[in-house]
């Protein structure tokens, strides 16, 4: 038998409640957490139909060949930004009429690799060799409700399907521990003249990769202590009257100590670099990660929080660049030592119903909470109350300094 997937019962109810009368199939994403022994599926969300499909039911998908991989991957990219540390897109699902069953696996395989390529493109980190690289391809028959669960190895483009076990568990959504920290960010990214032809987004990512190494090499104090990587995160916690560690909904406070860019023990050589501008990202960033309470290792918890730190800073810069493109902000006429200041988006958290786990999104200062709620509902296919939105208290800004010869090009555009 292959991998085991422990699935929240609410996910099963969500998947089996779809009515596909108007279309041949419904597809979407499975969200949860990987561990060495088993994976946990906490959430499922369908890929929203395109606007033209909503407006013209007769244009709705009639066959699997109509599945738009680019649209599904764009949805996965948006949802990936909404996941705190420890959670990721575990795979895809598709609900079809019985007559389409024979074509499903090829479609699921293509979709898994397309989705993974989309969400990993902007990451500042890579999967390590010991991490799980299998992703779920779940098929549900709309008539019999029979479920077929298989996996593909995303590290192997020639990977073939492996069988997997899909098991429901009540109360899975309440069995999570959270780690929280506020990290001060002050990142200076010089824009080299030799890279002036690159997009601003690519230049910024190159600079963020250097900063990411500091975070990766940082020391993480959990409740004020340095803990052994292979020790249990709950080690030393208080026991309940029954002798069990009180794990449900427990929160760990984390402080991050980052090393200097240069070690004082090593000699360094100064270099002169001709630059055409710079990007500065400054502020205090709220970070949050979750791990399942079943024998959690310190190493896994720290890794989840590290990745949340990297993801949230990277995602904010991408969202800012997208916003500047959409608003068509003009470049300064006088390029001599011009500076532009832009507020980076704030983080907004919202709880998964019945769970201590919170998902997140981002909002600019002039954006309404109603708009954020609508985005949550569209991406996650579930209702959200405005009063449940938790806006993180953060101070952050991006500064773009340009000088003569630097072209402020935010992103490549199609011809």
Coordinates of C-alpha atoms in Angstrom, one line a residue:
X1 CA 0.0 0.0 0.0
X2 CA 1.1 3.5 -0.7
X3 CA 0.8 6.6 1.5
X4 CA -2.1 7.1 3.9
X5 CA -4.2 10.3 3.9
X6 CA -6.1 11.1 7.0
X7 CA -9.0 13.3 5.9
X8 CA -11.2 15.6 7.9
X9 CA -14.9 14.4 7.7
X10 CA -15.9 17.9 6.6
X11 CA -13.8 17.5 3.5
X12 CA -15.7 14.3 2.6
X13 CA -19.0 16.1 3.0
X14 CA -17.8 18.9 0.8
X15 CA -16.7 16.6 -2.0
X16 CA -19.8 14.5 -2.0
X17 CA -22.2 17.4 -2.0
X18 CA -21.4 18.6 -5.4
X19 CA -24.1 18.6 -8.0
X20 CA -22.7 18.5 -11.6
X21 CA -25.9 18.5 -13.6
X22 CA -24.8 21.5 -15.7
X23 CA -21.3 20.3 -16.4
X24 CA -19.4 17.1 -16.9
X25 CA -17.0 17.5 -14.0
X26 CA -15.9 19.7 -11.1
X27 CA -12.2 20.0 -10.2
X28 CA -10.3 21.6 -7.3
X29 CA -7.5 21.5 -4.8
X30 CA -6.8 19.5 -1.7
X31 CA -5.0 21.3 1.2
X32 CA -3.3 20.0 4.2
X33 CA 0.1 18.9 5.6
X34 CA 2.7 16.3 4.8
X35 CA 4.6 14.3 7.4
X36 CA 7.0 11.3 7.2
X37 CA 4.3 8.7 8.1
X38 CA 1.1 10.1 6.8
X39 CA -0.5 13.2 5.3
X40 CA -3.5 15.2 6.7
X41 CA -6.1 16.7 4.4
X42 CA -7.8 19.6 6.1
X43 CA -9.6 21.4 3.4
X44 CA -10.8 21.1 -0.2
X45 CA -11.8 23.9 -2.5
X46 CA -13.2 23.8 -6.1
X47 CA -11.6 25.8 -8.8
X48 CA -14.1 28.6 -9.6
X49 CA -15.6 28.6 -13.1
X50 CA -14.6 31.4 -15.5
X51 CA -16.9 34.4 -15.7
X52 CA -18.0 33.4 -19.2
X53 CA -19.0 30.0 -17.9
X54 CA -21.1 31.6 -15.2
X55 CA -22.8 34.0 -17.7
X56 CA -23.4 31.3 -20.4
X57 CA -24.3 27.9 -18.9
X58 CA -24.4 26.4 -22.4
X59 CA -20.6 27.1 -22.6
X60 CA -19.9 25.1 -19.5
X61 CA -17.4 22.3 -19.8
X62 CA -18.8 19.3 -21.6
X63 CA -15.7 17.1 -21.6
X64 CA -12.4 16.7 -19.7
X65 CA -10.6 18.1 -22.8
X66 CA -12.2 21.4 -21.9
X67 CA -10.4 21.6 -18.5
X68 CA -8.2 24.7 -18.5
X69 CA -4.9 23.8 -16.8
X70 CA -3.8 27.4 -16.9
X71 CA -6.9 28.6 -15.1
X72 CA -6.6 25.8 -12.5
X73 CA -3.0 26.6 -11.9
X74 CA -3.7 30.3 -11.5
X75 CA -6.3 29.4 -8.8
X76 CA -3.7 27.1 -7.1
X77 CA -1.2 30.0 -7.1
X78 CA -3.8 32.3 -5.4
X79 CA -4.8 29.7 -2.8
X80 CA -1.1 28.9 -2.1
X81 CA -0.6 32.5 -1.0
X82 CA -3.5 32.0 1.5
X83 CA -1.8 29.1 3.3
X84 CA 0.2 29.7 6.5
X85 CA 3.4 27.8 7.2
X86 CA 2.9 24.0 7.4
X87 CA 0.0 23.9 5.0
X88 CA 0.3 23.3 1.3
X89 CA -1.6 22.2 -1.8
X90 CA -1.4 18.4 -1.4
X91 CA -3.0 17.6 -4.7
X92 CA -6.1 17.9 -6.9
X93 CA -9.5 16.3 -7.1
X94 CA -12.0 15.8 -9.9
X95 CA -15.6 14.7 -9.7
X96 CA -16.9 13.3 -13.0
X97 CA -19.7 11.5 -14.6
X98 CA -19.1 7.7 -14.9
X99 CA -18.5 7.8 -18.7
X100 CA -15.5 10.0 -18.2
X101 CA -13.7 7.8 -15.7
X102 CA -11.3 6.2 -18.3
X103 CA -9.8 9.6 -19.2
X104 CA -9.5 11.0 -15.7
X105 CA -6.0 9.8 -14.7
X106 CA -4.2 11.4 -17.6
X107 CA -6.0 14.7 -16.8
X108 CA -5.2 14.5 -13.1
X109 CA -1.5 13.8 -13.8
X110 CA -1.2 16.8 -16.1
X111 CA -3.0 18.9 -13.6
X112 CA -0.8 17.9 -10.7
X113 CA 2.4 18.8 -12.5
X114 CA 0.9 22.1 -13.9
X115 CA -0.3 23.2 -10.4
X116 CA 3.1 22.3 -8.7
X117 CA 5.0 24.2 -11.4
X118 CA 2.8 27.3 -10.9
X119 CA 3.0 27.4 -7.1
X120 CA 6.7 26.6 -6.8
X121 CA 7.9 29.2 -9.3
X122 CA 8.0 32.1 -6.9
X123 CA 9.2 30.2 -3.8
X124 CA 12.3 31.1 -2.0
X125 CA 12.8 27.5 -0.9
X126 CA 12.9 24.0 -2.3
X127 CA 11.8 20.6 -1.1
X128 CA 14.6 18.8 0.7
X129 CA 15.5 15.2 -0.2
X130 CA 13.9 13.7 2.9
X131 CA 10.5 15.5 2.3
X132 CA 7.5 13.9 0.8
X133 CA 7.2 14.7 -2.8
X134 CA 4.1 12.7 -3.6
X135 CA 0.9 14.6 -4.4
X136 CA -2.7 13.4 -4.5
X137 CA -4.8 12.7 -7.6
X138 CA -8.3 12.0 -6.3
X139 CA -11.2 10.9 -8.6
X140 CA -14.8 10.8 -7.4
X141 CA -17.6 9.3 -9.5
X142 CA -20.6 11.5 -9.4
X143 CA -23.0 8.6 -9.6
X144 CA -21.6 5.9 -7.3
X145 CA -19.6 8.4 -5.1
X146 CA -16.7 5.9 -5.3
X147 CA -13.3 7.4 -4.5
X148 CA -10.1 6.4 -6.2
X149 CA -7.0 7.9 -4.6
X150 CA -3.6 7.8 -6.2
X151 CA -0.3 9.7 -6.0
X152 CA 2.3 11.1 -8.3
X153 CA 5.9 12.0 -7.4
X154 CA 6.3 15.7 -8.5
X155 CA 10.1 15.4 -8.4
X156 CA 9.9 12.8 -11.2
X157 CA 8.4 14.0 -14.5
X158 CA 8.0 10.4 -15.6
X159 CA 6.3 9.3 -12.4
X160 CA 3.5 6.8 -12.7
X161 CA 0.5 6.5 -10.4
X162 CA 0.8 4.8 -7.0
X163 CA -2.2 3.6 -4.9
X164 CA -2.9 5.5 -1.7
X165 CA -5.3 5.1 1.2
X166 CA -8.0 7.7 1.9
X167 CA -9.4 7.5 5.4
X168 CA -11.8 9.9 7.2
X169 CA -11.3 11.1 10.8
X170 CA -13.6 13.1 12.9
X171 CA -12.1 16.1 14.7
X172 CA -9.0 16.3 12.6
X173 CA -9.4 20.1 12.2
X174 CA -9.0 20.7 16.0
X175 CA -5.8 18.7 16.4
X176 CA -3.3 21.4 15.5
X177 CA -0.5 23.4 17.2
X178 CA 0.4 26.9 16.1
X179 CA 3.7 28.8 16.2
X180 CA 3.7 32.6 16.0
X181 CA 6.3 35.2 15.6
X182 CA 6.8 38.8 14.6
X183 CA 9.9 39.4 12.6
X184 CA 11.5 42.7 11.7
X185 CA 12.4 42.9 8.1
X186 CA 14.9 45.4 6.6
X187 CA 16.0 44.1 3.2
X188 CA 18.1 46.2 0.9
X189 CA 18.3 44.9 -2.7
X190 CA 20.7 46.7 -5.1
X191 CA 19.6 46.6 -8.7
X192 CA 22.8 46.0 -10.7
X193 CA 23.3 47.8 -14.0
X194 CA 24.1 44.5 -15.6
X195 CA 20.7 43.2 -14.7
X196 CA 18.7 46.2 -15.8
X197 CA 17.2 44.1 -18.6
X198 CA 15.6 41.8 -16.0
X199 CA 12.1 42.5 -14.6
X200 CA 11.9 44.3 -11.3
X201 CA 10.2 41.1 -10.0
X202 CA 13.1 38.9 -11.0
X203 CA 15.7 41.3 -9.6
X204 CA 13.8 41.5 -6.3
X205 CA 13.6 37.7 -6.1
X206 CA 17.4 37.4 -6.5
X207 CA 17.8 39.8 -3.6
X208 CA 15.3 37.9 -1.5
X209 CA 17.1 34.6 -2.0
X210 CA 20.1 36.1 -0.3
X211 CA 18.0 37.2 2.6
X212 CA 16.3 33.8 2.7
X213 CA 19.7 32.2 3.6
X214 CA 19.8 34.3 6.8
X215 CA 16.4 33.0 7.8
X216 CA 17.4 29.4 6.9
X217 CA 20.5 29.8 9.1
X218 CA 18.6 31.6 12.0
X219 CA 18.2 30.3 15.5
X220 CA 14.5 29.8 16.5
X221 CA 13.7 30.2 20.2
X222 CA 10.5 28.4 21.1
X223 CA 8.9 29.8 24.2
X224 CA 12.3 31.3 24.9
X225 CA 14.2 28.0 24.6
X226 CA 16.5 26.4 22.0
X227 CA 15.1 22.9 21.5
X228 CA 16.8 19.9 19.9
X229 CA 15.7 19.4 16.3
X230 CA 14.7 15.8 16.8
X231 CA 12.9 16.3 20.1
X232 CA 9.1 16.3 20.4
X233 CA 7.7 19.8 20.2
X234 CA 5.4 19.0 23.2
X235 CA 8.2 17.7 25.3
X236 CA 8.1 19.4 28.7
X237 CA 4.5 20.7 28.3
X238 CA 2.0 20.3 31.1
X239 CA 0.0 17.1 31.4
X240 CA -3.8 16.9 31.8
X241 CA -5.4 15.1 34.7
X242 CA -5.6 12.0 32.4
X243 CA -1.8 12.1 31.8
X244 CA -2.0 13.4 28.3
X245 CA -0.2 16.4 27.1
X246 CA -2.6 19.3 26.5
X247 CA -2.0 19.9 22.8
X248 CA -5.3 21.1 21.3
X249 CA -5.1 24.7 20.1
X250 CA -1.8 25.3 21.9
X251 CA 0.3 28.3 20.7
X252 CA 4.0 28.6 20.8
X253 CA 5.7 32.0 20.9
X254 CA 8.8 32.1 18.7
X255 CA 11.7 34.5 18.4
X256 CA 14.1 34.4 15.5
X257 CA 17.8 35.3 15.8
X258 CA 19.4 35.8 12.4
X259 CA 23.2 35.8 11.8
X260 CA 25.1 38.6 10.2
X261 CA 25.6 38.5 6.5
X262 CA 29.3 37.9 7.0
X263 CA 30.9 35.7 9.6
X264 CA 33.5 37.6 11.7
X265 CA 35.7 34.5 11.5
X266 CA 36.0 34.7 7.7
X267 CA 37.9 37.2 5.7
X268 CA 35.9 39.0 3.1
X269 CA 36.7 41.0 0.1
X270 CA 34.8 44.2 -0.7
X271 CA 33.5 44.5 -4.3
X272 CA 32.2 47.6 -6.1
X273 CA 29.0 47.1 -8.0
X274 CA 27.5 49.7 -10.4
X275 CA 23.8 49.9 -9.6
X276 CA 20.9 51.6 -11.3
X277 CA 18.6 51.6 -8.3
X278 CA 17.5 49.6 -5.3
X279 CA 14.5 48.1 -3.6
X280 CA 14.1 48.3 0.2
X281 CA 11.6 46.3 2.1
X282 CA 11.0 47.3 5.7
X283 CA 8.6 46.5 8.5
X284 CA 7.4 44.1 11.1
X285 CA 5.8 41.0 9.7
X286 CA 3.3 38.6 11.5
X287 CA 4.1 35.0 10.8
X288 CA 2.2 31.9 11.7
X289 CA 2.6 28.2 11.1
X290 CA 0.7 25.0 12.1
X291 CA 1.7 21.4 12.8
X292 CA -0.5 18.4 13.5
X293 CA -0.4 17.4 17.2
X294 CA 0.5 13.8 16.5
X295 CA 4.1 13.6 17.8
X296 CA 5.3 16.8 16.2
X297 CA 9.1 17.2 15.8
X298 CA 10.8 20.5 16.6
X299 CA 12.5 20.3 13.2
X300 CA 9.2 20.1 11.3
X301 CA 7.7 23.0 13.3
X302 CA 10.7 25.3 12.8
X303 CA 10.7 24.5 9.1
X304 CA 7.0 25.3 8.8
X305 CA 7.6 28.7 10.4
X306 CA 10.7 29.4 8.3
X307 CA 8.7 28.9 5.2
X308 CA 5.9 31.1 6.3
X309 CA 8.4 33.9 6.9
X310 CA 9.9 33.4 3.4
X311 CA 6.5 33.0 1.7
X312 CA 4.8 36.0 3.3
X313 CA 7.6 38.5 2.4
X314 CA 7.9 37.1 -1.1
X315 CA 4.1 37.1 -1.7
X316 CA 3.7 40.7 -0.5
X317 CA 6.3 41.9 -3.0
X318 CA 4.6 40.0 -5.8
X319 CA 1.2 41.4 -4.9
X320 CA 2.7 44.9 -4.9
X321 CA 4.2 44.5 -8.3
X322 CA 0.9 43.1 -9.6
X323 CA -1.0 46.0 -8.2
X324 CA 1.4 48.5 -9.8
X325 CA 0.9 46.8 -13.1
X326 CA -2.9 46.9 -12.8
X327 CA -2.9 50.5 -11.8
X328 CA -0.5 51.4 -14.6
X329 CA 1.6 53.5 -12.3
X330 CA 3.8 55.7 -14.6
X331 CA 7.6 55.7 -14.2
X332 CA 9.2 59.0 -13.0
X333 CA 10.0 61.4 -15.8
X334 CA 13.2 62.5 -14.1
X335 CA 15.2 59.3 -13.4
X336 CA 17.9 61.1 -11.3
X337 CA 17.8 59.7 -7.8
X338 CA 14.0 59.3 -7.8
X339 CA 12.4 57.4 -4.9
X340 CA 9.0 55.8 -4.9
X341 CA 7.3 54.7 -1.6
X342 CA 4.6 52.0 -1.7
X343 CA 2.8 50.3 1.2
X344 CA 3.1 46.6 1.1
X345 CA -0.2 44.8 1.8
X346 CA -1.1 43.8 5.3
X347 CA -1.9 40.2 6.3
X348 CA -5.4 39.2 7.2
X349 CA -6.3 35.9 8.9
X350 CA -9.5 34.0 8.9
X351 CA -10.4 30.8 10.8
X352 CA -11.4 27.5 9.1
X353 CA -14.8 26.8 10.7
X354 CA -14.5 24.4 13.6
X355 CA -10.8 24.6 13.6
X356 CA -8.0 26.5 15.4
X357 CA -6.2 26.8 12.0
X358 CA -6.4 30.1 10.3
X359 CA -5.9 30.9 6.6
X360 CA -4.6 34.2 5.4
X361 CA -4.9 36.8 2.6
X362 CA -3.5 40.3 2.0
X363 CA -5.1 43.8 1.8
X364 CA -3.8 47.2 1.0
X365 CA -4.7 50.1 3.3
X366 CA -7.4 51.5 1.0
X367 CA -9.0 48.1 0.3
X368 CA -12.2 47.3 2.1
X369 CA -12.6 44.3 4.4
X370 CA -15.7 43.4 2.3
X371 CA -13.4 43.0 -0.8
X372 CA -11.1 40.7 1.2
X373 CA -14.0 38.6 2.4
X374 CA -15.2 38.3 -1.3
X375 CA -11.8 37.1 -2.3
X376 CA -11.7 34.5 0.5
X377 CA -15.1 33.2 -0.6
X378 CA -14.2 33.1 -4.3
X379 CA -10.9 31.3 -3.8
X380 CA -12.0 28.9 -1.0
X381 CA -15.6 28.4 -1.9
X382 CA -17.0 28.9 1.5
X383 CA -18.7 31.8 3.3
X384 CA -16.7 34.1 5.6
X385 CA -18.0 36.7 8.0
X386 CA -16.3 40.1 8.1
X387 CA -16.2 40.0 11.9
X388 CA -14.0 36.9 11.7
X389 CA -11.3 38.7 9.7
X390 CA -8.2 39.3 11.9
X391 CA -6.0 42.1 10.4
X392 CA -2.4 41.7 11.6
X393 CA -0.9 44.8 13.2
X394 CA 2.0 45.4 10.9
X395 CA 4.1 48.4 9.8
X396 CA 5.6 47.7 6.4
X397 CA 6.6 49.6 3.3
X398 CA 8.5 49.1 0.1
X399 CA 10.8 51.8 -1.3
X400 CA 12.0 51.8 -4.9
X401 CA 14.9 54.1 -5.7
X402 CA 15.9 54.6 -9.3
X403 CA 18.7 56.5 -10.9
X404 CA 19.6 57.4 -14.5
X405 CA 19.7 54.4 -16.8
X406 CA 17.4 52.1 -14.7
X407 CA 14.2 51.1 -16.4
X408 CA 11.5 50.3 -13.9
X409 CA 10.1 47.3 -15.6
X410 CA 7.8 45.4 -13.3
X411 CA 7.0 42.2 -15.2
X412 CA 7.2 40.7 -18.7
X413 CA 4.1 41.3 -20.7
X414 CA 2.9 39.2 -23.7
X415 CA 3.4 40.7 -27.1

